[in-house]
Amino acid sequence: MAALIDHAILKPELTDAEVDADLDLAARWGIFSVCVRPSDIPRSVARLAGTPVATGTVIGFPHGSTSTAAKVAEARRALDDGAAELDMVQHVGRLRSGDVAAVEDDIAAVVAVAEGRVVKVILETAFLTDDEVVAASKAAERAGASFVKTSTGFAGGGATVHHLRLMRGAVSPAVRIKASGGVRGLDTLLEMRAIGVDRFGTSATDVILSDVQRLVETGATSGETDASSY
């Protein structure tokens, strides 16, 4: 279960001490990665050295409306600082304007500078119609993205099963799905995992994995779902 989680450390008000505490939590659980603010990448890489936890960051966050050149420069600096994965926000306004080609080009430019590293495209599904969710997912795949991701967690809406099903159906098996925003409990994670979600962005890592640990230790199940099967 820990290998499914990207622990989010993105709130703008976090102090250095609070960031360090979250990094230590990630190391303690041995999760897949943390997703930190761009300015915290060097701190994260240094503090997590010797652990299996990767450092990821965000690009064009949280609105996605910076220029493509700015996103490329931000991505290049993040990679130079040691980021292993990039979660970029698509240009939501362009997508809603129907300019899918511009959205695709924007993503492709970041994918190119990533040079094979994982790029996740945040759709910000709370702002989109179903048709726009599908169009954005397909554009991300054409642009070479590794993942499509639901949300920043800063737009007043998070991941829903409905949107995740749309995303999973819109892209090929080569593109993975990340649910982010509102994933705060084990039951929610298991429900989303069952429909094909590959990674979860959450700040509730300790709560979720503590629940998993209790289930393992007691041999119990969460609702009707056996956590051991995931």
Short mmCIF file of C-alpha atoms in Angstrom, two decimals:
data_model
loop_
_atom_site.label_atom_id
_atom_site.label_comp_id
_atom_site.label_asym_id
_atom_site.label_seq_id
_atom_site.Cartn_x
_atom_site.Cartn_y
_atom_site.Cartn_z
CA MET A 1 0.00 0.00 0.00
CA ALA A 2 2.79 2.40 0.86
CA ALA A 3 4.14 2.00 -2.68
CA LEU A 4 0.93 3.54 -4.05
CA ILE A 5 1.30 6.85 -2.22
CA ASP A 6 2.79 10.21 -3.16
CA HIS A 7 2.73 12.14 0.11
CA ALA A 8 1.77 15.77 -0.57
CA ILE A 9 3.79 18.48 1.19
CA LEU A 10 2.49 21.45 -0.75
CA LYS A 11 0.66 23.85 1.55
CA PRO A 12 2.19 27.31 1.12
CA GLU A 13 2.23 28.05 4.86
CA LEU A 14 4.35 25.06 5.89
CA THR A 15 7.46 25.91 7.90
CA ASP A 16 10.82 24.20 7.36
CA ALA A 17 10.24 22.20 10.55
CA GLU A 18 6.81 21.07 9.33
CA VAL A 19 8.26 20.03 5.98
CA ASP A 20 10.99 18.05 7.75
CA ALA A 21 8.39 16.31 9.91
CA ASP A 22 6.46 15.23 6.80
CA LEU A 23 9.64 14.04 5.09
CA ASP A 24 10.47 11.95 8.15
CA LEU A 25 6.95 10.50 8.12
CA ALA A 26 7.41 9.51 4.47
CA ALA A 27 10.71 7.84 5.25
CA ARG A 28 9.22 6.00 8.22
CA TRP A 29 6.46 4.48 6.10
CA GLY A 30 8.66 3.86 3.03
CA ILE A 31 6.11 5.31 0.62
CA PHE A 32 6.75 5.71 -3.10
CA SER A 33 7.43 9.44 -3.12
CA VAL A 34 6.82 12.85 -1.67
CA CYS A 35 5.49 15.73 -3.75
CA VAL A 36 7.05 18.91 -2.42
CA ARG A 37 7.06 22.61 -3.26
CA PRO A 38 9.76 23.40 -5.86
CA SER A 39 11.82 25.38 -3.33
CA ASP A 40 11.90 22.33 -1.04
CA ILE A 41 13.41 19.89 -3.57
CA PRO A 42 17.02 20.13 -2.35
CA ARG A 43 15.87 19.82 1.27
CA SER A 44 13.81 16.74 0.41
CA VAL A 45 16.53 15.04 -1.63
CA ALA A 46 19.06 15.54 1.16
CA ARG A 47 16.78 14.44 4.00
CA LEU A 48 15.52 11.36 2.15
CA ALA A 49 18.97 10.22 0.99
CA GLY A 50 19.42 6.56 1.83
CA THR A 51 15.67 5.87 1.88
CA PRO A 52 13.57 4.38 -0.95
CA VAL A 53 11.38 7.51 -1.09
CA ALA A 54 11.65 9.56 -4.29
CA THR A 55 11.22 13.31 -4.47
CA GLY A 56 8.66 14.75 -6.84
CA THR A 57 7.45 18.29 -7.34
CA VAL A 58 4.85 20.44 -9.07
CA ILE A 59 5.10 22.55 -12.21
CA GLY A 60 2.81 25.47 -13.05
CA PHE A 61 1.14 24.93 -9.71
CA PRO A 62 -1.63 25.41 -8.77
CA HIS A 63 -3.30 27.23 -11.69
CA GLY A 64 -1.51 25.91 -14.78
CA SER A 65 -1.71 29.30 -16.47
CA THR A 66 1.99 30.18 -16.60
CA SER A 67 3.57 30.23 -20.05
CA THR A 68 4.99 27.10 -21.59
CA ALA A 69 8.46 28.67 -21.43
CA ALA A 70 8.04 29.25 -17.69
CA LYS A 71 6.90 25.66 -17.15
CA VAL A 72 9.88 24.35 -19.11
CA ALA A 73 12.30 26.49 -17.10
CA GLU A 74 10.66 25.41 -13.84
CA ALA A 75 10.82 21.77 -14.88
CA ARG A 76 14.48 22.04 -15.87
CA ARG A 77 15.42 23.62 -12.54
CA ALA A 78 13.40 21.03 -10.61
CA LEU A 79 15.21 18.19 -12.36
CA ASP A 80 18.60 19.84 -11.81
CA ASP A 81 17.71 20.10 -8.10
CA GLY A 82 17.05 16.36 -7.97
CA ALA A 83 13.33 15.88 -8.62
CA ALA A 84 12.55 12.42 -9.95
CA GLU A 85 8.94 13.10 -11.02
CA LEU A 86 7.01 16.17 -12.19
CA ASP A 87 3.31 16.85 -11.59
CA MET A 88 2.39 19.64 -14.02
CA VAL A 89 -0.91 21.49 -14.18
CA GLN A 90 -2.43 21.67 -17.63
CA HIS A 91 -3.59 25.06 -18.90
CA VAL A 92 -7.19 24.69 -17.73
CA GLY A 93 -8.40 27.88 -19.40
CA ARG A 94 -7.04 26.85 -22.80
CA LEU A 95 -8.66 23.43 -22.44
CA ARG A 96 -12.01 24.99 -21.56
CA SER A 97 -11.62 27.34 -24.53
CA GLY A 98 -11.41 24.34 -26.82
CA ASP A 99 -7.76 24.87 -27.72
CA VAL A 100 -6.73 21.28 -27.13
CA ALA A 101 -3.72 21.65 -29.44
CA ALA A 102 -2.25 24.37 -27.21
CA VAL A 103 -2.77 22.18 -24.14
CA GLU A 104 -1.08 19.25 -25.86
CA ASP A 105 1.88 21.37 -26.96
CA ASP A 106 2.28 22.75 -23.42
CA ILE A 107 2.44 19.23 -21.97
CA ALA A 108 4.74 17.96 -24.72
CA ALA A 109 7.27 20.72 -23.98
CA VAL A 110 7.54 19.63 -20.33
CA VAL A 111 7.69 15.96 -21.33
CA ALA A 112 10.56 16.77 -23.69
CA VAL A 113 12.65 18.50 -21.01
CA ALA A 114 11.93 15.63 -18.60
CA GLU A 115 13.85 13.29 -20.91
CA GLY A 116 12.06 10.11 -19.93
CA ARG A 117 11.33 10.97 -16.32
CA VAL A 118 7.75 10.62 -15.09
CA VAL A 119 5.44 13.51 -15.95
CA LYS A 120 1.96 13.54 -14.45
CA VAL A 121 -0.59 15.93 -15.92
CA ILE A 122 -3.04 17.48 -13.44
CA LEU A 123 -6.37 18.02 -15.18
CA GLU A 124 -8.15 19.88 -12.34
CA THR A 125 -11.32 17.90 -12.96
CA ALA A 126 -13.47 20.06 -10.67
CA PHE A 127 -13.44 22.73 -13.38
CA LEU A 128 -14.17 20.43 -16.32
CA THR A 129 -17.13 18.81 -18.03
CA ASP A 130 -17.01 15.09 -18.71
CA ASP A 131 -16.12 15.72 -22.36
CA GLU A 132 -13.29 18.04 -21.27
CA VAL A 133 -11.93 15.41 -18.87
CA VAL A 134 -11.81 12.93 -21.73
CA ALA A 135 -10.27 15.44 -24.16
CA ALA A 136 -7.61 16.49 -21.66
CA SER A 137 -6.73 12.88 -20.84
CA LYS A 138 -6.30 12.03 -24.51
CA ALA A 139 -4.20 15.15 -25.11
CA ALA A 140 -1.91 14.20 -22.22
CA GLU A 141 -1.38 10.74 -23.69
CA ARG A 142 -0.64 12.12 -27.16
CA ALA A 143 1.89 14.52 -25.58
CA GLY A 144 3.73 11.62 -23.95
CA ALA A 145 2.66 12.00 -20.32
CA SER A 146 3.18 9.07 -17.97
CA PHE A 147 0.10 9.78 -15.83
CA VAL A 148 -3.10 11.76 -15.85
CA LYS A 149 -4.02 13.11 -12.43
CA THR A 150 -7.29 14.49 -11.15
CA SER A 151 -6.56 17.54 -9.03
CA THR A 152 -4.24 19.96 -7.29
CA GLY A 153 -6.30 19.85 -4.10
CA PHE A 154 -6.51 23.65 -4.22
CA ALA A 155 -9.54 24.09 -6.50
CA GLY A 156 -12.40 23.27 -4.17
CA GLY A 157 -12.84 19.75 -5.51
CA GLY A 158 -10.84 16.55 -5.53
CA ALA A 159 -10.82 13.09 -7.00
CA THR A 160 -14.14 11.36 -7.67
CA VAL A 161 -14.81 7.82 -8.82
CA HIS A 162 -16.82 9.21 -11.74
CA HIS A 163 -13.91 11.29 -13.07
CA LEU A 164 -11.41 8.51 -12.48
CA ARG A 165 -13.51 6.11 -14.54
CA LEU A 166 -13.66 8.68 -17.35
CA MET A 167 -9.89 9.12 -17.25
CA ARG A 168 -9.18 5.37 -17.15
CA GLY A 169 -11.46 4.83 -20.13
CA ALA A 170 -9.96 7.71 -22.13
CA VAL A 171 -6.33 6.57 -22.11
CA SER A 172 -4.50 3.39 -22.99
CA PRO A 173 -3.06 1.02 -20.37
CA ALA A 174 0.33 2.65 -21.00
CA VAL A 175 -0.86 5.79 -19.20
CA ARG A 176 -1.34 5.51 -15.47
CA ILE A 177 -3.91 7.27 -13.28
CA LYS A 178 -3.28 9.31 -10.14
CA ALA A 179 -6.08 10.31 -7.77
CA SER A 180 -5.39 13.40 -5.72
CA GLY A 181 -7.52 15.67 -3.57
CA GLY A 182 -9.87 14.26 -0.96
CA VAL A 183 -8.17 10.85 -0.65
CA ARG A 184 -8.19 10.80 3.14
CA GLY A 185 -9.15 7.25 4.11
CA LEU A 186 -8.40 3.63 3.33
CA ASP A 187 -11.89 2.82 2.08
CA THR A 188 -11.68 5.62 -0.50
CA LEU A 189 -8.24 4.47 -1.61
CA LEU A 190 -9.38 0.87 -2.01
CA GLU A 191 -12.48 1.85 -3.98
CA MET A 192 -10.38 3.91 -6.37
CA ARG A 193 -7.68 1.26 -6.62
CA ALA A 194 -10.31 -1.25 -7.70
CA ILE A 195 -11.19 0.83 -10.77
CA GLY A 196 -7.59 1.09 -11.95
CA VAL A 197 -5.95 3.96 -10.08
CA ASP A 198 -2.19 3.47 -9.87
CA ARG A 199 -1.03 6.22 -7.51
CA PHE A 200 -2.58 8.39 -4.80
CA GLY A 201 -1.65 11.91 -3.81
CA THR A 202 -2.60 12.55 -0.21
CA SER A 203 -1.52 14.31 2.95
CA ALA A 204 -3.38 11.68 5.02
CA THR A 205 -0.62 9.09 4.60
CA ASP A 206 -0.24 8.43 8.31
CA VAL A 207 -3.98 7.84 8.79
CA ILE A 208 -4.30 5.55 5.77
CA LEU A 209 -1.23 3.43 6.45
CA SER A 210 -1.96 3.21 10.16
CA ASP A 211 -5.32 1.71 9.18
CA VAL A 212 -3.59 -0.74 6.85
CA GLN A 213 -1.20 -1.72 9.63
CA ARG A 214 -4.08 -2.36 12.02
CA LEU A 215 -5.82 -4.54 9.43
CA VAL A 216 -2.67 -6.57 8.87
CA GLU A 217 -2.07 -7.00 12.57
CA THR A 218 -5.65 -8.02 13.36
CA GLY A 219 -6.43 -9.95 10.18
CA ALA A 220 -9.54 -7.80 9.77
CA THR A 221 -10.86 -6.20 6.62
CA SER A 222 -12.00 -2.68 5.79
CA GLY A 223 -15.72 -2.95 5.04
CA GLU A 224 -16.16 -5.71 2.50
CA THR A 225 -12.71 -5.19 0.98
CA ASP A 226 -9.66 -7.22 1.89
CA ALA A 227 -6.73 -4.80 1.93
CA SER A 228 -4.25 -7.65 1.48
CA SER A 229 -5.46 -8.20 -2.09
CA TYR A 230 -4.04 -4.82 -3.12
#
